[in-house]
GROMACS .gro file of C-alpha atoms in nm:
model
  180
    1UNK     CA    1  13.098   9.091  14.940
    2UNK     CA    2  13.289   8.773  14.993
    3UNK     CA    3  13.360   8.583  14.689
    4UNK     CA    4  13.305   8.189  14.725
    5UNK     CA    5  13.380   8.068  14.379
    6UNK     CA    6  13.390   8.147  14.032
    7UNK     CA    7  13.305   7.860  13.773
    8UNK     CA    8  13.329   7.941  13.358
    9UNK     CA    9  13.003   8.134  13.365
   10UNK     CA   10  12.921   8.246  13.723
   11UNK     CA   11  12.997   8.387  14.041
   12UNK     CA   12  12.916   8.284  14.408
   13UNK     CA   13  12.925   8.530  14.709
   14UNK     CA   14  12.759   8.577  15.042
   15UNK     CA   15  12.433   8.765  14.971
   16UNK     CA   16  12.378   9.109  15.165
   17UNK     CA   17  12.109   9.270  15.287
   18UNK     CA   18  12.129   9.468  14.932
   19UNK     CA   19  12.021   9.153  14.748
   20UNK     CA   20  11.649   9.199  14.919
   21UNK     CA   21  11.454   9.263  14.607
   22UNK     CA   22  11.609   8.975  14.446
   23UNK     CA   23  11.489   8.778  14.694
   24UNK     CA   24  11.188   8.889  14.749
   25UNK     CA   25  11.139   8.791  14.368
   26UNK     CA   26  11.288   8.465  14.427
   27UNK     CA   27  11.124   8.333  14.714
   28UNK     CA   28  10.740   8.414  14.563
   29UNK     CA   29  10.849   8.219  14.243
   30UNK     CA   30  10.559   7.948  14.150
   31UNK     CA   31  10.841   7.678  14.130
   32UNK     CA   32  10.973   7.830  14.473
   33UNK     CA   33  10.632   7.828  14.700
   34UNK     CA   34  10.576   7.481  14.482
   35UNK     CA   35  10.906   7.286  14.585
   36UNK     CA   36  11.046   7.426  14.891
   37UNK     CA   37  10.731   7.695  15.050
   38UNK     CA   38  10.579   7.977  15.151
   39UNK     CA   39  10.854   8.168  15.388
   40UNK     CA   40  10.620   8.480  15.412
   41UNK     CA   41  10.790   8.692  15.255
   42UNK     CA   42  10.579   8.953  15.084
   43UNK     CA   43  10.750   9.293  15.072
   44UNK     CA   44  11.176   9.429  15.119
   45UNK     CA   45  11.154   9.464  15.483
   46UNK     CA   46  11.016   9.079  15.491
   47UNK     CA   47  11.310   8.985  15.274
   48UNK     CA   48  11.583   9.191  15.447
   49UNK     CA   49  11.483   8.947  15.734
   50UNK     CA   50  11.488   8.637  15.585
   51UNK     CA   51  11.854   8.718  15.467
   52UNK     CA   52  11.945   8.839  15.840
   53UNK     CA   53  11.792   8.533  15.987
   54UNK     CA   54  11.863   8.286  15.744
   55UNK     CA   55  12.191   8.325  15.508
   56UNK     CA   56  12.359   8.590  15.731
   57UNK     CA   57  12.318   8.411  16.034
   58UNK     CA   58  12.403   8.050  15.865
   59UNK     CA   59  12.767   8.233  15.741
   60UNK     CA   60  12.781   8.393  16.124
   61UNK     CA   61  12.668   8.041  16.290
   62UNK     CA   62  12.840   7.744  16.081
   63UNK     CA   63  13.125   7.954  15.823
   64UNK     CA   64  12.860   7.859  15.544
   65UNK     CA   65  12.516   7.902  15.399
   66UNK     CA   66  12.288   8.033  15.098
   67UNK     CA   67  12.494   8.207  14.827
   68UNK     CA   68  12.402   8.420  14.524
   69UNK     CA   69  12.463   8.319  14.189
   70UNK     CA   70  12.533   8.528  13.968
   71UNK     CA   71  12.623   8.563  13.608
   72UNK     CA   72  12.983   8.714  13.564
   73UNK     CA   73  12.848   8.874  13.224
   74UNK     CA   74  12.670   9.065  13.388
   75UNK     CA   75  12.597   9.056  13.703
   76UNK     CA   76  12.282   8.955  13.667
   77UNK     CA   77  12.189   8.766  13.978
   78UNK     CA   78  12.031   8.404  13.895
   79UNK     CA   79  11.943   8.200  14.190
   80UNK     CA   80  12.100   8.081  14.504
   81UNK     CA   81  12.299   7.753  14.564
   82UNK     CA   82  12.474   7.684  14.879
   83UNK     CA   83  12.485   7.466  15.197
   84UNK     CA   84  12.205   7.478  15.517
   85UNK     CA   85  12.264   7.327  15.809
   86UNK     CA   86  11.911   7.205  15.960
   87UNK     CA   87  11.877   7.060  16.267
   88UNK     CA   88  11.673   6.771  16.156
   89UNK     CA   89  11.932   6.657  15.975
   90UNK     CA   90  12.328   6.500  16.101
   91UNK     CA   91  12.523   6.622  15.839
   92UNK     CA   92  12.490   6.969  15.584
   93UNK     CA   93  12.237   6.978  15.277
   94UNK     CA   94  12.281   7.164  14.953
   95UNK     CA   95  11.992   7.372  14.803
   96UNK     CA   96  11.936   7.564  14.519
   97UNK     CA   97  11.688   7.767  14.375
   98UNK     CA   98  11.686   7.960  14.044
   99UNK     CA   99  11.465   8.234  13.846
  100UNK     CA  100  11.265   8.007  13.578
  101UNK     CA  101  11.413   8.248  13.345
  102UNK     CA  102  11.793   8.077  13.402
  103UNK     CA  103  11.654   7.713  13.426
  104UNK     CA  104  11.735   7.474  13.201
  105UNK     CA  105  12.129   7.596  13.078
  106UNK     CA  106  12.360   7.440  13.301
  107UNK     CA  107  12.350   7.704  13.536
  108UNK     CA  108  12.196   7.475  13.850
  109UNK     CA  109  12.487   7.226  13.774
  110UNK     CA  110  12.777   7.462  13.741
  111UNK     CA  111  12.681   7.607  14.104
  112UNK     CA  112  12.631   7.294  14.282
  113UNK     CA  113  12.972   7.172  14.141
  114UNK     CA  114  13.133   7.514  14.268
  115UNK     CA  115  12.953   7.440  14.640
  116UNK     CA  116  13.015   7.060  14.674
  117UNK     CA  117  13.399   7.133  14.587
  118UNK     CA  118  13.368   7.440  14.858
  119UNK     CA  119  13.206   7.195  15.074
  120UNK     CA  120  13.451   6.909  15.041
  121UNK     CA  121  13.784   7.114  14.956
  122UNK     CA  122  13.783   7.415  15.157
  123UNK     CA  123  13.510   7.394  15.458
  124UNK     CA  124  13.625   6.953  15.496
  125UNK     CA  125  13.235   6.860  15.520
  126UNK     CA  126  13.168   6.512  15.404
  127UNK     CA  127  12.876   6.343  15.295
  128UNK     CA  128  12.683   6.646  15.174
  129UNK     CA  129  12.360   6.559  15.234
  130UNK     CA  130  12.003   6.679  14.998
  131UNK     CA  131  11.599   6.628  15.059
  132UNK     CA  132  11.400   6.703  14.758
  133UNK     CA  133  10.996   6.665  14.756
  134UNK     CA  134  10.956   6.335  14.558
  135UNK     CA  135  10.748   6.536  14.266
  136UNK     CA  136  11.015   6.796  14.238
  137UNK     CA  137  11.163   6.587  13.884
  138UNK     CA  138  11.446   6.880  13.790
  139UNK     CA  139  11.624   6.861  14.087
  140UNK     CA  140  11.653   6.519  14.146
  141UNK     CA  141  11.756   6.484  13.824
  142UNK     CA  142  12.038   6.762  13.901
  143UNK     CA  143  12.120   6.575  14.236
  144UNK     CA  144  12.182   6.260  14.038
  145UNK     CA  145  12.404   6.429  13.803
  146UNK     CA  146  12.628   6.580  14.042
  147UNK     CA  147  12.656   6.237  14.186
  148UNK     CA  148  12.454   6.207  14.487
  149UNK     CA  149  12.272   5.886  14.545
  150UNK     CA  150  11.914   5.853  14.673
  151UNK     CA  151  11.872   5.728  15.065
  152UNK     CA  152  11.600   5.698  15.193
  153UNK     CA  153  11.211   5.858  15.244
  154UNK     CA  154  11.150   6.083  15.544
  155UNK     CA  155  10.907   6.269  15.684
  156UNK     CA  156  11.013   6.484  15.971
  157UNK     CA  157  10.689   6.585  16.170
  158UNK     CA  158  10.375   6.419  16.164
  159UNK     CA  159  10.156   6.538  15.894
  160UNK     CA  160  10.431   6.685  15.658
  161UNK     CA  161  10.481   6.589  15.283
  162UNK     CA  162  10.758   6.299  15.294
  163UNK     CA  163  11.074   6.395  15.103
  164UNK     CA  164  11.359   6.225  14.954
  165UNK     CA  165  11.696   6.237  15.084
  166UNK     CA  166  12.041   6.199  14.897
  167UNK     CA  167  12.423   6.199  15.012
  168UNK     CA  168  12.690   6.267  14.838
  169UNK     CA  169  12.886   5.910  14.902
  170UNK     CA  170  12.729   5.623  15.096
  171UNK     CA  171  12.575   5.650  15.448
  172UNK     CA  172  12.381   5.497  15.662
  173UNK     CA  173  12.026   5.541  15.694
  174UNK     CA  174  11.874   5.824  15.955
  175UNK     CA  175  11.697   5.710  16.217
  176UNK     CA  176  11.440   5.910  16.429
  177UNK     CA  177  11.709   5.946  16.717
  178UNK     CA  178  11.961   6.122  16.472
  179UNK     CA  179  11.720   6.390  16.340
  180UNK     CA  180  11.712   6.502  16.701
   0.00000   0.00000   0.00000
């Protein structure tokens, strides 16, 4: 398991294919389908894929991706924070998603610190770029608090909810020609 960083409370590595159950708990969370969707996944063999086609392949493809946070106590893990690279947009986003159980106590911060000094320090990727669904209150309150400024609306495909994007220093606005 590669180690990414370790903060006061946590740790952040590359997820494995042995972190399936946890993410099959994850990714059906009510705050999960709610703020970021449905991915389908309903039982291990569903969630061994999404890590193969989404994390794994992101550290495989770009030297980056998802990671798992979890609590050096413990073990215990508590969410994911990392980078994606989507193709809609020019430059890398952070996300992060947590157990409603570990909301709330700092955790959310203390990763996304860890990942935007990864981001900037070690991998040289600058802005770092985040889209949040306008209603989604907690994590554009985190965003703001780790210092990223609100851009601009977007909608991506005709017909989808608009979301709000953030960077992590000044930059221009996206155009429809950049989102390729």
């Amino acid at each position: 398991m590669s180690l990414i960083a370790i903060t006061e409370r946590l740790e952040l590595v590359h997820l494995t294919l042995g972190d399936a159950p946890f993410i099959l708990e994850l990714v059906n969370d009510p705050a999960w389908l709610r703020f970021i969707g449905d991915r389908g996944v309903r039982n291990l063999a569903q969630a061994e894929a999404y890590l193969q086609d989404g994390p794994l392949a992101s550290y495989a493809t770009h030297g980056f991706g998802l990671y798992l946070v979890r609590r050096q106590a413990d073990g215990a893990p508590l969410g994911m924070c990392g980078l994606l690279k989507r193709p809609s947009l020019p430059q890398p986003d952070i996300g992060f998603a947590y157990l409603p159980q570990y909301t709330g106590q700092g955790f959310g911060f203390e990763a996304a610190t860890a990942v935007l000094h990864h981001a900037h320090h070690e991998l040289n990727l600058s802005p770092i770029l985040a889209i949040v669904k306008p209603d989604n209150v907690p994590s554009i309150k985190l965003l703001e608090k780790l210092g990223l400024r609100f851009q601009q609306r977007l909608s991506f495909d005709e017909g989808q909810s608009e979301v709000l994007l953030y960077a992590s220093e000044n930059r221009p606005r996206i155009n429809a020609d950049e989102r390729g």
